[in-house]
Short mmCIF file of C-alpha atoms in Angstrom, two decimals:
data_model
loop_
_atom_site.label_atom_id
_atom_site.label_comp_id
_atom_site.label_asym_id
_atom_site.label_seq_id
_atom_site.Cartn_x
_atom_site.Cartn_y
_atom_site.Cartn_z
CA UNK A 30 88.08 90.59 91.50
CA UNK A 31 89.92 87.29 91.74
CA UNK A 32 90.95 85.62 94.99
CA UNK A 33 94.46 85.36 93.54
CA UNK A 34 96.81 88.04 94.81
CA UNK A 35 97.81 89.98 91.70
CA UNK A 36 99.83 93.19 91.81
CA UNK A 37 99.76 95.74 89.02
CA UNK A 38 103.48 96.45 88.94
CA UNK A 39 104.71 100.03 88.75
CA UNK A 40 105.20 100.12 85.01
CA UNK A 41 101.92 98.37 84.26
CA UNK A 42 99.96 101.47 85.30
CA UNK A 43 102.61 104.15 84.67
CA UNK A 44 101.64 104.94 81.09
CA UNK A 45 104.24 106.88 79.11
CA UNK A 46 106.71 107.15 81.98
CA UNK A 47 110.37 107.59 81.06
CA UNK A 48 111.22 104.11 82.30
CA UNK A 49 114.89 103.29 82.55
CA UNK A 50 116.26 106.52 81.13
CA UNK A 51 117.22 109.73 82.90
CA UNK A 52 116.65 110.68 86.51
CA UNK A 53 112.89 111.21 86.36
CA UNK A 54 110.81 108.08 85.80
CA UNK A 55 107.59 109.39 87.31
CA UNK A 56 104.29 108.53 85.69
CA UNK A 57 102.44 111.34 83.88
CA UNK A 58 99.19 110.01 85.41
CA UNK A 59 97.72 110.99 88.75
CA UNK A 60 98.41 108.25 91.28
CA UNK A 61 94.77 108.10 92.36
CA UNK A 62 93.72 107.48 88.75
CA UNK A 63 96.30 104.70 88.41
CA UNK A 64 95.01 102.95 91.53
CA UNK A 65 91.39 103.26 90.41
CA UNK A 66 92.18 101.91 86.93
CA UNK A 67 94.02 98.95 88.44
CA UNK A 68 91.16 98.20 90.82
CA UNK A 69 88.55 98.42 88.07
CA UNK A 70 90.61 96.00 85.96
CA UNK A 71 90.57 93.43 88.78
CA UNK A 72 93.95 93.88 90.49
CA UNK A 73 94.08 93.67 94.27
CA UNK A 74 97.67 94.85 94.56
CA UNK A 75 99.48 97.97 93.43
CA UNK A 76 103.12 98.81 92.76
CA UNK A 77 104.64 102.27 93.00
CA UNK A 78 108.10 103.63 92.25
CA UNK A 79 110.21 105.73 94.58
CA UNK A 80 109.72 109.17 93.01
CA UNK A 81 105.97 108.65 92.59
CA UNK A 82 105.86 107.50 96.21
CA UNK A 83 107.45 110.76 97.39
CA UNK A 84 105.01 112.73 95.23
CA UNK A 85 102.08 110.82 96.73
CA UNK A 86 103.30 111.72 100.20
CA UNK A 87 103.47 115.40 99.26
CA UNK A 88 100.07 115.36 97.54
CA UNK A 89 98.06 113.35 100.06
CA UNK A 90 100.17 112.41 103.05
CA UNK A 91 100.60 108.74 103.79
CA UNK A 92 97.43 108.29 105.91
CA UNK A 93 95.20 109.57 103.08
CA UNK A 94 97.17 107.65 100.47
CA UNK A 95 96.67 104.47 102.48
CA UNK A 96 92.94 105.14 102.58
CA UNK A 97 92.87 105.52 98.79
CA UNK A 98 94.51 102.13 98.43
CA UNK A 99 92.13 100.53 100.94
CA UNK A 100 89.04 102.13 99.41
CA UNK A 101 90.03 100.59 96.07
CA UNK A 102 90.48 97.11 97.49
CA UNK A 103 94.27 97.06 97.29
CA UNK A 104 95.35 94.35 99.72
CA UNK A 105 98.99 94.38 98.63
CA UNK A 106 101.34 97.33 98.17
CA UNK A 107 104.71 96.97 96.48
CA UNK A 108 107.42 99.64 96.70
CA UNK A 109 110.37 99.83 94.33
CA UNK A 110 113.25 100.00 93.71
CA UNK A 111 116.19 99.80 96.15
CA UNK A 112 119.64 99.06 94.78
CA UNK A 113 123.13 99.65 96.19
CA UNK A 114 121.91 98.58 99.65
CA UNK A 115 125.03 96.45 100.10
CA UNK A 116 127.76 98.47 98.37
CA UNK A 117 130.64 100.03 100.28
CA UNK A 118 131.46 102.91 97.93
CA UNK A 119 130.00 106.41 97.67
CA UNK A 120 126.77 105.11 96.09
CA UNK A 121 125.72 103.92 99.52
CA UNK A 122 124.87 107.43 100.74
CA UNK A 123 122.06 107.92 98.22
CA UNK A 124 120.96 104.30 98.65
CA UNK A 125 120.63 104.74 102.39
CA UNK A 126 118.35 107.74 101.87
CA UNK A 127 116.10 105.73 99.56
CA UNK A 128 116.20 102.88 102.05
CA UNK A 129 115.12 105.10 104.93
CA UNK A 130 112.32 106.67 102.88
CA UNK A 131 111.02 103.29 101.76
CA UNK A 132 110.99 101.76 105.22
CA UNK A 133 109.25 104.86 106.56
CA UNK A 134 106.65 104.61 103.81
CA UNK A 135 106.26 100.85 104.18
CA UNK A 136 105.50 101.19 107.86
CA UNK A 137 102.99 104.01 107.32
CA UNK A 138 101.26 102.33 104.39
CA UNK A 139 101.42 98.69 105.43
CA UNK A 140 103.41 97.72 102.34
CA UNK A 141 103.76 94.00 101.69
CA UNK A 142 107.29 94.28 100.34
CA UNK A 143 110.05 96.39 98.87
CA UNK A 144 111.78 95.24 95.69
CA UNK A 145 115.57 95.24 95.91
CA UNK A 146 118.27 94.38 93.41
CA UNK A 147 121.94 93.86 92.71
CA UNK A 148 124.86 95.92 91.43
CA UNK A 149 123.95 97.48 88.09
CA UNK A 150 127.61 98.25 87.41
CA UNK A 151 128.23 94.50 87.37
CA UNK A 152 130.49 94.38 90.40
CA UNK A 153 131.79 91.21 92.00
CA UNK A 154 129.50 88.80 93.80
CA UNK A 155 130.57 88.28 97.40
CA UNK A 156 128.08 85.86 98.95
CA UNK A 157 129.32 86.36 102.50
CA UNK A 158 129.11 90.14 102.27
CA UNK A 159 125.68 89.96 100.62
CA UNK A 160 124.46 87.63 103.38
CA UNK A 161 125.61 89.98 106.12
CA UNK A 162 124.02 93.01 104.47
CA UNK A 163 120.83 91.10 103.62
CA UNK A 164 120.33 90.07 107.24
CA UNK A 165 120.56 93.72 108.27
CA UNK A 166 118.19 94.80 105.51
CA UNK A 167 115.68 92.12 106.47
CA UNK A 168 115.90 93.07 110.13
CA UNK A 169 115.07 96.69 109.26
CA UNK A 170 112.22 95.49 107.05
CA UNK A 171 110.76 93.41 109.86
CA UNK A 172 111.01 96.37 112.22
CA UNK A 173 108.99 98.38 109.70
CA UNK A 174 106.40 95.61 109.36
CA UNK A 175 107.33 94.72 105.80
CA UNK A 176 109.58 92.38 103.79
CA UNK A 177 112.20 92.70 101.06
CA UNK A 178 112.21 90.67 97.85
CA UNK A 179 115.45 90.33 95.90
CA UNK A 180 115.20 90.27 92.11
CA UNK A 181 118.11 88.63 90.27
CA UNK A 182 118.79 90.12 86.83
CA UNK A 183 121.10 88.99 84.03
CA UNK A 184 122.93 92.33 83.90
CA UNK A 185 123.76 92.76 87.62
CA UNK A 186 126.17 90.94 89.91
CA UNK A 187 123.47 88.47 90.98
CA UNK A 188 122.24 87.03 87.71
CA UNK A 189 120.21 83.92 88.52
CA UNK A 190 117.77 82.70 91.16
CA UNK A 191 120.26 80.03 92.18
CA UNK A 192 122.94 82.63 92.77
CA UNK A 193 120.56 84.79 94.81
CA UNK A 194 119.71 81.81 96.98
CA UNK A 195 123.36 81.60 98.04
CA UNK A 196 122.82 84.59 100.31
CA UNK A 197 119.03 84.46 100.79
CA UNK A 198 119.18 80.92 102.15
CA UNK A 199 122.28 81.70 104.19
CA UNK A 200 120.51 84.68 105.74
CA UNK A 201 117.35 82.61 106.22
CA UNK A 202 115.44 85.62 107.51
CA UNK A 203 111.62 85.54 107.59
CA UNK A 204 111.46 89.07 106.17
CA UNK A 205 113.59 88.41 103.10
CA UNK A 206 113.03 86.28 100.04
CA UNK A 207 113.32 85.83 96.30
CA UNK A 208 111.44 87.55 93.48
CA UNK A 209 111.22 85.51 90.28
CA UNK A 210 110.54 87.58 87.17
CA UNK A 211 110.00 85.50 84.04
CA UNK A 212 111.84 87.98 81.80
CA UNK A 213 114.96 88.08 83.95
CA UNK A 214 114.97 84.31 84.40
CA UNK A 215 114.63 83.76 80.66
CA UNK A 216 117.28 86.31 79.68
CA UNK A 217 119.69 84.71 82.18
CA UNK A 218 119.27 81.45 80.23
CA UNK A 219 117.83 79.65 83.24
CA UNK A 220 115.75 76.57 82.43
CA UNK A 221 112.26 77.18 83.82
CA UNK A 222 112.06 73.55 84.93
CA UNK A 223 114.96 74.15 87.33
CA UNK A 224 112.80 76.57 89.33
CA UNK A 225 110.90 73.56 90.67
CA UNK A 226 113.94 72.81 92.84
CA UNK A 227 113.74 76.11 94.75
CA UNK A 228 112.35 75.70 98.28
CA UNK A 229 108.97 77.41 98.32
CA UNK A 230 109.74 79.16 101.61
CA UNK A 231 112.27 81.38 99.85
CA UNK A 232 109.92 82.49 97.04
CA UNK A 233 108.18 85.68 98.11
CA UNK A 234 106.89 87.03 94.79
CA UNK A 235 106.58 86.09 91.12
CA UNK A 236 106.29 88.49 88.17
CA UNK A 237 104.85 87.69 84.76
CA UNK A 238 105.20 89.22 81.31
CA UNK A 239 106.40 87.85 77.98
CA UNK A 240 108.96 88.50 75.25
CA UNK A 241 110.49 87.11 72.08
CA UNK A 242 112.98 84.29 72.67
CA UNK A 243 115.80 86.35 71.17
CA UNK A 244 116.54 90.04 70.83
CA UNK A 245 119.04 92.33 69.15
CA UNK A 246 120.97 95.15 70.73
CA UNK A 247 121.42 96.17 74.35
CA UNK A 248 119.87 94.01 77.06
CA UNK A 249 119.06 97.05 79.22
CA UNK A 250 117.10 98.56 76.36
CA UNK A 251 115.38 95.23 75.86
CA UNK A 252 114.26 95.02 79.48
CA UNK A 253 112.63 98.45 79.32
CA UNK A 254 111.31 98.34 75.77
CA UNK A 255 110.83 94.74 74.64
CA UNK A 256 108.35 93.08 76.97
CA UNK A 257 104.78 92.24 76.09
CA UNK A 258 101.64 90.84 77.67
CA UNK A 259 101.72 87.21 78.80
CA UNK A 260 100.79 85.05 75.83
CA UNK A 261 101.83 87.60 73.23
CA UNK A 262 105.48 86.57 73.15
CA UNK A 263 107.42 83.33 72.85
CA UNK A 264 108.29 82.55 76.48
CA UNK A 265 106.70 79.48 78.06
CA UNK A 266 104.61 81.42 80.55
CA UNK A 267 102.53 78.43 81.62
CA UNK A 268 105.63 76.31 82.05
CA UNK A 269 107.14 79.03 84.23
CA UNK A 270 104.02 79.23 86.41
CA UNK A 271 103.70 75.44 86.62
CA UNK A 272 107.33 75.02 87.69
CA UNK A 273 106.90 77.56 90.47
CA UNK A 274 103.61 76.06 91.62
CA UNK A 275 105.25 72.64 91.76
CA UNK A 276 107.44 73.95 94.59
CA UNK A 277 104.31 74.41 96.69
CA UNK A 278 104.32 78.18 96.24
CA UNK A 279 100.82 79.60 96.62
CA UNK A 280 101.63 83.28 97.10
CA UNK A 281 101.04 86.42 95.11
CA UNK A 282 101.94 87.29 91.53
CA UNK A 283 102.65 90.56 89.81
CA UNK A 284 102.48 91.69 86.22
CA UNK A 285 105.22 94.01 84.96
CA UNK A 286 104.85 95.23 81.39
CA UNK A 287 107.62 97.38 79.98
CA UNK A 288 107.59 98.14 76.29
CA UNK A 289 107.61 100.96 73.81
CA UNK A 290 104.29 99.82 72.37
CA UNK A 291 102.57 99.31 75.74
CA UNK A 292 103.44 102.86 76.80
CA UNK A 293 101.52 104.20 73.80
CA UNK A 294 98.23 102.61 74.91
CA UNK A 295 95.93 104.64 77.21
CA UNK A 296 96.07 103.14 80.68
CA UNK A 297 92.32 102.55 80.77
CA UNK A 298 92.86 100.11 77.90
CA UNK A 299 96.31 98.83 78.75
CA UNK A 300 95.80 97.89 82.41
CA UNK A 301 92.67 95.73 81.90
CA UNK A 302 94.42 94.01 78.99
CA UNK A 303 97.38 93.23 81.26
CA UNK A 304 95.07 91.79 83.90
CA UNK A 305 93.17 89.54 81.51
CA UNK A 306 96.30 88.31 79.75
CA UNK A 307 97.95 87.41 83.05
CA UNK A 308 94.94 85.72 84.59
CA UNK A 309 94.73 83.28 81.69
CA UNK A 310 97.84 81.63 83.13
CA UNK A 311 96.76 81.79 86.78
CA UNK A 312 93.13 80.74 86.82
#
């Protein structure tokens, strides 16, 4: 196992989960098996989605689930995904339930962070409102002993890292920072070199994968079906990593592989391949 903090993101171990479509995106694999496969591959961090998290609580209870993670050398736990945490319409009711569940789980499990995102309906970006809500979210995270990492995406109201920093830097809360995912940065047409200008103190997590430079069709379909292992696509993965490291960032990384082809591969083959492909750019 490497000394580098490397999280096997939710979809990296989820196998043929129905990612991105419908209301049930749970993995068909037992959560204990997923953790063991990730550990055997070399990962020291594990990501889990909301519905699988609730199932794990029912199956084991959080104390036992935490022991499973610890026994497999998982130093970092990532929970996902919280959206609509800042909206003022009727979506907020369901979001607040997810929020409460995730903070409860994070406190019980010692989660490193919770991934949060923007408005998937593409609503307006109100930096002042986002700042106010982000401060509250970060305060709740700190009270639960965890952090929140915001992931800008090209198809939500916060599309770029620079835009996200408008409210993350304004909030300037020690429990809230930025998640940089190479796919989302690339698809938002952000020059990787510009990432070197981001203050390292605001970068809380970095996710790696790869993809073709261009795609056809719907961008949502592309994000769930078109990614590949680092080094198997056309993105400048090393340039991305080097730009982030030039900020002084020395934190953890995650690998998030989402593709039609990857979901066909048995997880005992897929997960080690994801680890080795990613580590080539981190060693």
